CSV table of N, CA, C and O in Angstrom, one decimal:
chain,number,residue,atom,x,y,z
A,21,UNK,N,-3.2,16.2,-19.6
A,21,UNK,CA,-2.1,15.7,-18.7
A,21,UNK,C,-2.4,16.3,-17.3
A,21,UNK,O,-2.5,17.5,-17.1
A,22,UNK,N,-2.5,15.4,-16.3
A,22,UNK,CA,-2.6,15.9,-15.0
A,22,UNK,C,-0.8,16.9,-14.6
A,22,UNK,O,0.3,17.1,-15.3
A,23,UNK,N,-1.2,17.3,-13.5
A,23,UNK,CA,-0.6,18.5,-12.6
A,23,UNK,C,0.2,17.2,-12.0
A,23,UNK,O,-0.3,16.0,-11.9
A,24,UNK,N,1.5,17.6,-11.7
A,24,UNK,CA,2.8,16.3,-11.0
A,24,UNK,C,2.3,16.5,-10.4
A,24,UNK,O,1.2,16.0,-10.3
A,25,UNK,N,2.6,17.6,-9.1
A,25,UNK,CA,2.5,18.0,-7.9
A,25,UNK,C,1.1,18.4,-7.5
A,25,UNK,O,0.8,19.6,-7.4
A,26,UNK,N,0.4,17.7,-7.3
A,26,UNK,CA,-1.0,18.2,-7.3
A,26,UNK,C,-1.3,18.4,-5.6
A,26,UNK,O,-0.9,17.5,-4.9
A,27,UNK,N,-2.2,19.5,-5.0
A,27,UNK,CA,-1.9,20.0,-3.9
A,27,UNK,C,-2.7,18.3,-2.9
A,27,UNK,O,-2.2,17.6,-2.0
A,28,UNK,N,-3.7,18.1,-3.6
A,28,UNK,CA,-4.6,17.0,-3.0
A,28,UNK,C,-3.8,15.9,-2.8
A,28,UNK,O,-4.4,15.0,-2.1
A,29,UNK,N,-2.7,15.7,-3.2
A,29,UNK,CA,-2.2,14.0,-3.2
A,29,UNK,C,-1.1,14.7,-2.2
A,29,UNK,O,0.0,14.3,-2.6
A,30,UNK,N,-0.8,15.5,-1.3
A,30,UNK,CA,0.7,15.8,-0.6
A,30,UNK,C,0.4,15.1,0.7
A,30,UNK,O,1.3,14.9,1.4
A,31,UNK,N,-1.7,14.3,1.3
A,31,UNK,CA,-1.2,13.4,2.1
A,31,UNK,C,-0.7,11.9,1.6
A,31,UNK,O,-0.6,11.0,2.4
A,32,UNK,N,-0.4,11.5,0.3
A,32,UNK,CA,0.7,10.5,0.2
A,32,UNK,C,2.5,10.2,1.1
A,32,UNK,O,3.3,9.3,1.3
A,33,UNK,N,2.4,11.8,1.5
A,33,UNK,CA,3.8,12.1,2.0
A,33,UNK,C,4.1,11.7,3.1
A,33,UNK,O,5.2,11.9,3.5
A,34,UNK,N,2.8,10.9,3.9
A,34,UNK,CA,3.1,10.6,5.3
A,34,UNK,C,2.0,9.6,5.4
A,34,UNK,O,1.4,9.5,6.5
A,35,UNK,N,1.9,8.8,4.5
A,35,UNK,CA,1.0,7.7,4.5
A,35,UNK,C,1.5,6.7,4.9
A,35,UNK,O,2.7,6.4,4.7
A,36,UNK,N,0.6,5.9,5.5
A,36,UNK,CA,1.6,4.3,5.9
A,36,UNK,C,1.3,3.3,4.9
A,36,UNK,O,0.1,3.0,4.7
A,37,UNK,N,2.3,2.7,4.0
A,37,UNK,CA,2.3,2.2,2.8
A,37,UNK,C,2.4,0.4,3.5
A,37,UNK,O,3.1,-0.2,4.3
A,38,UNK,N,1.5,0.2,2.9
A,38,UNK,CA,1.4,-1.7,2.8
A,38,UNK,C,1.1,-2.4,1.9
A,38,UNK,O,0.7,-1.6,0.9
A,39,UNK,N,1.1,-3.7,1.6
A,39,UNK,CA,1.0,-4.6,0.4
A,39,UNK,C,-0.3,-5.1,0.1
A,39,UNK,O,-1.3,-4.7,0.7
A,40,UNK,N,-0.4,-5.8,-0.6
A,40,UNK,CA,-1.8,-6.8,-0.6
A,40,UNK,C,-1.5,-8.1,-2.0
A,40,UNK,O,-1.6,-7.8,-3.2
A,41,UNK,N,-1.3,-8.9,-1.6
A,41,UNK,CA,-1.0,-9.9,-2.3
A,41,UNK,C,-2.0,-10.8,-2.8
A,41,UNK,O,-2.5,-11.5,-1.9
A,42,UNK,N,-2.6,-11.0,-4.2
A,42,UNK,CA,-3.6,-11.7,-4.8
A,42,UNK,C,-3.2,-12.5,-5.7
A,42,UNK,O,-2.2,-12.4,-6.5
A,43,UNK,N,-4.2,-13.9,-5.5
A,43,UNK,CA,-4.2,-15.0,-6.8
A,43,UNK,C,-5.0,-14.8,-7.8
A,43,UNK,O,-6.2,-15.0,-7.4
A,44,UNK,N,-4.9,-14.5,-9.0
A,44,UNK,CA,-5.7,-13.8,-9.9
A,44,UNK,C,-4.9,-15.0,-11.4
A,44,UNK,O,-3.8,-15.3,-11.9
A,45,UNK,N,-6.0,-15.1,-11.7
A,45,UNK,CA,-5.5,-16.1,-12.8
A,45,UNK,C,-4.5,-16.7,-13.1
A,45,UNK,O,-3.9,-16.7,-14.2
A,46,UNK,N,-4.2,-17.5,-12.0
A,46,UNK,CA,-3.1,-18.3,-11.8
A,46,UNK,C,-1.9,-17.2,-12.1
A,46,UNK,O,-1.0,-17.6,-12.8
A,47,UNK,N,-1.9,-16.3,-11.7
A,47,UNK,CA,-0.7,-15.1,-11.4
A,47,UNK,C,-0.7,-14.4,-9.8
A,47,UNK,O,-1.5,-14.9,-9.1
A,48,UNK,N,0.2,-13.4,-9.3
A,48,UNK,CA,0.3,-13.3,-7.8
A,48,UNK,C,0.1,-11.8,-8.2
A,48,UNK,O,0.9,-11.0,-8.7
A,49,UNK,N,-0.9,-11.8,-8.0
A,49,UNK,CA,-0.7,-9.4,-8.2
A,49,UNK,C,-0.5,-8.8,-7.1
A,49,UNK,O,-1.2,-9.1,-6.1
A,50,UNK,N,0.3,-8.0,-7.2
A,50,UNK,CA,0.6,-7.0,-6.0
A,50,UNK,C,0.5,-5.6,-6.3
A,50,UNK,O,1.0,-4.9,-7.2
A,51,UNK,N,-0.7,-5.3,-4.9
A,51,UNK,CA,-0.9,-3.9,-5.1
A,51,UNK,C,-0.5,-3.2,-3.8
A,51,UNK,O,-0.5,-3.6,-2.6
A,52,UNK,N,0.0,-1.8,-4.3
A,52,UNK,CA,0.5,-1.2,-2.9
A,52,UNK,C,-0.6,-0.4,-2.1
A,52,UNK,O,-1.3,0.4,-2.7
A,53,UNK,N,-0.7,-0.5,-1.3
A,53,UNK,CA,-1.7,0.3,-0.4
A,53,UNK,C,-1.4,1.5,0.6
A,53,UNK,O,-0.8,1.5,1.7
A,54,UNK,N,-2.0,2.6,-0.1
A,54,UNK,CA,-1.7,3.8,1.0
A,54,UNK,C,-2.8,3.8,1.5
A,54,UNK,O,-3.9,3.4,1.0
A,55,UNK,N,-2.2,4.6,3.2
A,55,UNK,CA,-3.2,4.5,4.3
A,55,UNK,C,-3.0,5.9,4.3
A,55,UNK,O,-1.8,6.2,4.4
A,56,UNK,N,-3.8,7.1,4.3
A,56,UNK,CA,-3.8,8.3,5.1
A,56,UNK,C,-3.5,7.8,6.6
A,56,UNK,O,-4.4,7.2,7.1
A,57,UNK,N,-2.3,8.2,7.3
A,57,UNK,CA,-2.5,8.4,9.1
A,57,UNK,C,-3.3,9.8,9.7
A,57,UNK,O,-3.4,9.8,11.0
A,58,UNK,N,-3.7,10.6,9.2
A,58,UNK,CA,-4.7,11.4,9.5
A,58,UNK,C,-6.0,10.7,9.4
A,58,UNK,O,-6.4,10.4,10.5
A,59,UNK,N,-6.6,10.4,8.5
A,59,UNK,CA,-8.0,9.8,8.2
A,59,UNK,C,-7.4,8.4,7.8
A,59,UNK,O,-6.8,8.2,6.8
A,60,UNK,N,-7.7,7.7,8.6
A,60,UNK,CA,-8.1,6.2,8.2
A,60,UNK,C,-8.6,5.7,7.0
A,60,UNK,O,-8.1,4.7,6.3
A,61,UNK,N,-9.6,6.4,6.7
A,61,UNK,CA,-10.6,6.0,5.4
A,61,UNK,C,-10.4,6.6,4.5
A,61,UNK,O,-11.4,6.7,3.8
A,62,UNK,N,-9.7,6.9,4.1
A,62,UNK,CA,-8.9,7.9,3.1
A,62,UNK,C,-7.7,6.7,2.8
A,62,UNK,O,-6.6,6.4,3.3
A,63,UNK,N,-8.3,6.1,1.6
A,63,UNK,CA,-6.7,4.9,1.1
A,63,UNK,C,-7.1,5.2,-0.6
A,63,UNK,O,-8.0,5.7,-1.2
A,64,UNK,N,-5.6,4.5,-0.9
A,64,UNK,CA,-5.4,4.8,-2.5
A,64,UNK,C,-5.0,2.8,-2.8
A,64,UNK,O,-4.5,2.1,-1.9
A,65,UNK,N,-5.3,2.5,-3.8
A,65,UNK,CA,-4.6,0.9,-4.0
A,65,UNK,C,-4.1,1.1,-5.2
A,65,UNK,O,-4.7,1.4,-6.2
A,66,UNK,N,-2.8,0.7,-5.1
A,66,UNK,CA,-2.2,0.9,-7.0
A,66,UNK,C,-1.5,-0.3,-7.1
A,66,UNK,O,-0.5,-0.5,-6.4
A,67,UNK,N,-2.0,-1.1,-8.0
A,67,UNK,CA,-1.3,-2.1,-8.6
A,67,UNK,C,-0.2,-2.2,-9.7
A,67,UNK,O,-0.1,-1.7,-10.9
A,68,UNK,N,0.8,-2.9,-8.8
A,68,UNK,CA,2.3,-2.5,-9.4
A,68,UNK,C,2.9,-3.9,-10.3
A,68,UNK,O,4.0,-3.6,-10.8
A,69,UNK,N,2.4,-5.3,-10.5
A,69,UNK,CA,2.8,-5.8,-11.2
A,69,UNK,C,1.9,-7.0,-10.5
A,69,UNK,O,1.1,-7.1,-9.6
A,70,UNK,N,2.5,-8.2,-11.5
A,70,UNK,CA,2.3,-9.4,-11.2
A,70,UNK,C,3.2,-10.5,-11.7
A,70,UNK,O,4.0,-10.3,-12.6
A,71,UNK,N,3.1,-11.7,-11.1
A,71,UNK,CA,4.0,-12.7,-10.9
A,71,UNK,C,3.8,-13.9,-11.1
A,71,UNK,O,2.7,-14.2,-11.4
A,72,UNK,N,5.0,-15.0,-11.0
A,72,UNK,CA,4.4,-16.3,-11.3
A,72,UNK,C,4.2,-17.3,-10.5
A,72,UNK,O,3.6,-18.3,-10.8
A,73,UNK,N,4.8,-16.9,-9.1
A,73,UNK,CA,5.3,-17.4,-7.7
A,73,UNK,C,4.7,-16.3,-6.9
A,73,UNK,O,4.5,-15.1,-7.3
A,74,UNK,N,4.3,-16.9,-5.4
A,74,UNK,CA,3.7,-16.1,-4.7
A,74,UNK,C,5.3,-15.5,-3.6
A,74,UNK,O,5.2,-14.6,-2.8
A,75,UNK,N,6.3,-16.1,-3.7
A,75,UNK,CA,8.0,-15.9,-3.1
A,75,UNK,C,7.7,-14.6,-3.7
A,75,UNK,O,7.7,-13.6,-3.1
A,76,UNK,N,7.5,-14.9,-5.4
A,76,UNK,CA,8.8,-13.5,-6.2
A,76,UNK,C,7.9,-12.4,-6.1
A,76,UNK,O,8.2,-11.2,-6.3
A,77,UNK,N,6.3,-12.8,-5.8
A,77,UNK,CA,5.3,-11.7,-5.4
A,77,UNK,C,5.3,-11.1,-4.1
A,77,UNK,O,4.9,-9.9,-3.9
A,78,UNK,N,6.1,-12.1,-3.0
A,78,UNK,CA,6.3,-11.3,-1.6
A,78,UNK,C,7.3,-10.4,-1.8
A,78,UNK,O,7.1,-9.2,-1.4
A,79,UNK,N,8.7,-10.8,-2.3
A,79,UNK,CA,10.1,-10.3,-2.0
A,79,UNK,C,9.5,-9.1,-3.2
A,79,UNK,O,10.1,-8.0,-2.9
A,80,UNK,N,8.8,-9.0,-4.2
A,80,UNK,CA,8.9,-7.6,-4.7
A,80,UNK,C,8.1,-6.7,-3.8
A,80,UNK,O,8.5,-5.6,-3.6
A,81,UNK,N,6.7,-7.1,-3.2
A,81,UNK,CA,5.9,-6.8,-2.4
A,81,UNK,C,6.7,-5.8,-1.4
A,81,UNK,O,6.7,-4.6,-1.5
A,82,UNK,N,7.7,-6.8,-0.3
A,82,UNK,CA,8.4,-5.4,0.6
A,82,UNK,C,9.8,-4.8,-0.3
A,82,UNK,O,10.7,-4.0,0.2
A,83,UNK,N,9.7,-5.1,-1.3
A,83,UNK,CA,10.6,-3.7,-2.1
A,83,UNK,C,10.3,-3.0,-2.5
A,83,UNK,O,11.2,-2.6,-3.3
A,84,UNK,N,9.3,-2.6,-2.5
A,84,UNK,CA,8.2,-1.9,-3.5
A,84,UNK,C,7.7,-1.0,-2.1
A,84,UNK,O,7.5,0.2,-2.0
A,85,UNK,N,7.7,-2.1,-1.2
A,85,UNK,CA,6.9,-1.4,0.0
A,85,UNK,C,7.9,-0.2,1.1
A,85,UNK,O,7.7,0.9,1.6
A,86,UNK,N,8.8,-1.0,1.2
A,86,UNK,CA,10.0,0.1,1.3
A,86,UNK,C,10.6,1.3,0.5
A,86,UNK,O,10.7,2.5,1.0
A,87,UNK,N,10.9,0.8,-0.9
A,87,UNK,CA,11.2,2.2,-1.6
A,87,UNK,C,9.5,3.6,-1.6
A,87,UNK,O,9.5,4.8,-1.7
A,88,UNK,N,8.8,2.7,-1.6
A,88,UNK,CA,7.4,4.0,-1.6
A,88,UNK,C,7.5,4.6,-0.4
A,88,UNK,O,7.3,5.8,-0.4
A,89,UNK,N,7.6,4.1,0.6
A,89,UNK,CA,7.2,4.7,2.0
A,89,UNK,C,8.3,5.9,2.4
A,89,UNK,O,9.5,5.8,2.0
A,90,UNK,N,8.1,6.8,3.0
A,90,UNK,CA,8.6,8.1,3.4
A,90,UNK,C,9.3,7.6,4.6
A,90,UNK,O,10.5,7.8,4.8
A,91,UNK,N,8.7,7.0,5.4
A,91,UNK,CA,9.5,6.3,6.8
A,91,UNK,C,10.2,5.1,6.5
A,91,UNK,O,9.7,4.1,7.1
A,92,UNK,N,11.2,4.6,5.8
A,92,UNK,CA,11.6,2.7,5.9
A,92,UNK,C,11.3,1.9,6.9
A,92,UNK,O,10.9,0.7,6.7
A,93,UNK,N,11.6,2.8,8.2
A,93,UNK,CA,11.7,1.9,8.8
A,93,UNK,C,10.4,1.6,9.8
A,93,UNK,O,10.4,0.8,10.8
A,94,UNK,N,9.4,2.2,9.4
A,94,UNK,CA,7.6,1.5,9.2
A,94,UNK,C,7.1,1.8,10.4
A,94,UNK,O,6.4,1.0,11.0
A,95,UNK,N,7.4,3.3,11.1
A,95,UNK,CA,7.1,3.7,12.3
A,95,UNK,C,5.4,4.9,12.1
A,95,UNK,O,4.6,5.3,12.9
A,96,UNK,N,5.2,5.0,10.7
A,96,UNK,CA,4.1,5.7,10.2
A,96,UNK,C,3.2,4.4,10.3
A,96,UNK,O,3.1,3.5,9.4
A,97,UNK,N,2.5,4.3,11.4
A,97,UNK,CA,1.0,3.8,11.4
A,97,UNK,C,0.1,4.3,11.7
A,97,UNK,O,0.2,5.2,12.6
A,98,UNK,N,-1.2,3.8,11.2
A,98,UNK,CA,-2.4,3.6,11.7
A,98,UNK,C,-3.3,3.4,12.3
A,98,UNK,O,-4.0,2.5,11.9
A,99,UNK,N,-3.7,3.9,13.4
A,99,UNK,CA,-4.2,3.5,14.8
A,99,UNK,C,-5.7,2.6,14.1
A,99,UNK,O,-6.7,2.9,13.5
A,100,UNK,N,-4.9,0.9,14.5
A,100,UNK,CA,-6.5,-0.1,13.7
A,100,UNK,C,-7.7,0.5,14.7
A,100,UNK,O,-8.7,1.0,14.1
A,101,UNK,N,-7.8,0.5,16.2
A,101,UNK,CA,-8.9,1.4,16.3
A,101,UNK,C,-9.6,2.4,15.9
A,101,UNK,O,-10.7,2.6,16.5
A,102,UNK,N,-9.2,3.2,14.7
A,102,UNK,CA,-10.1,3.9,13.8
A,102,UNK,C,-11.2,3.3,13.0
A,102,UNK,O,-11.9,4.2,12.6
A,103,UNK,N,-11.5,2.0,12.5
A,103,UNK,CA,-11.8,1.1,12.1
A,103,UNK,C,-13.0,1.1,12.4
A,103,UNK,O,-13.9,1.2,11.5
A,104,UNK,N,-13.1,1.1,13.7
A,104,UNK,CA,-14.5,0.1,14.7
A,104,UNK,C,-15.0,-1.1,13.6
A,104,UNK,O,-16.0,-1.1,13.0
A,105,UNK,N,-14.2,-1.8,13.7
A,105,UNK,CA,-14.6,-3.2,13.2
A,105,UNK,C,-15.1,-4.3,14.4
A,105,UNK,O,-14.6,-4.7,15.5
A,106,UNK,N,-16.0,-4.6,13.7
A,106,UNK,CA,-17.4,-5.4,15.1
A,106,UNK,C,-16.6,-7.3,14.1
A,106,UNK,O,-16.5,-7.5,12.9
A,107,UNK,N,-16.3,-7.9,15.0
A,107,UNK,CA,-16.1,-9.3,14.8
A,107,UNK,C,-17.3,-10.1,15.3
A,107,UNK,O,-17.4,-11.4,15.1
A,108,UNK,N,-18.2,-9.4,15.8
A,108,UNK,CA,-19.6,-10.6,15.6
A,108,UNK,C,-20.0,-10.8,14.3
A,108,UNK,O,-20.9,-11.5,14.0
């Protein structure tokens, strides 16, 4: 059995949590995505259910996305310039 409180997972506590919504065999899976806001590249993806409608996959998507997140009101981001993502 893992440790609850394990010292490694306490940057979840200030992570910026977002969704990710998939069509996966004619089902809508939704997984939640933590962002480290210290390190960018530091993410976790945990898939929390799936659906029959991509509606009942959004509306659980931001309730899932709200109750996880430490901030509600979604002021914990991530500067996308950490990225360097080249669009050529």
């Amino acid at each position: 059995m893992t440790k609850r409180n394990d010292p490694k997972d306490a940057w979840l506590l200030d992570a910026e949590v977002q969704y990710k919504i998939e069509e996966i065999n004619s089902r809508w899976e939704v997984s939640l995505v933590f962002i480290d806001t210290k390190d960018p590249k530091h993410i976790l993806i945990k898939k929390i259910g799936d659906y029959r409608s991509k509606r009942l996959a959004e509306v659980y998507a931001r309730n899932m996305q709200q109750t996880a997140a430490k901030d509600i009101r979604g002021t914990q981001k991530v500067n996308k310039d950490d990225y360097n993502i080249n669009s050529n």
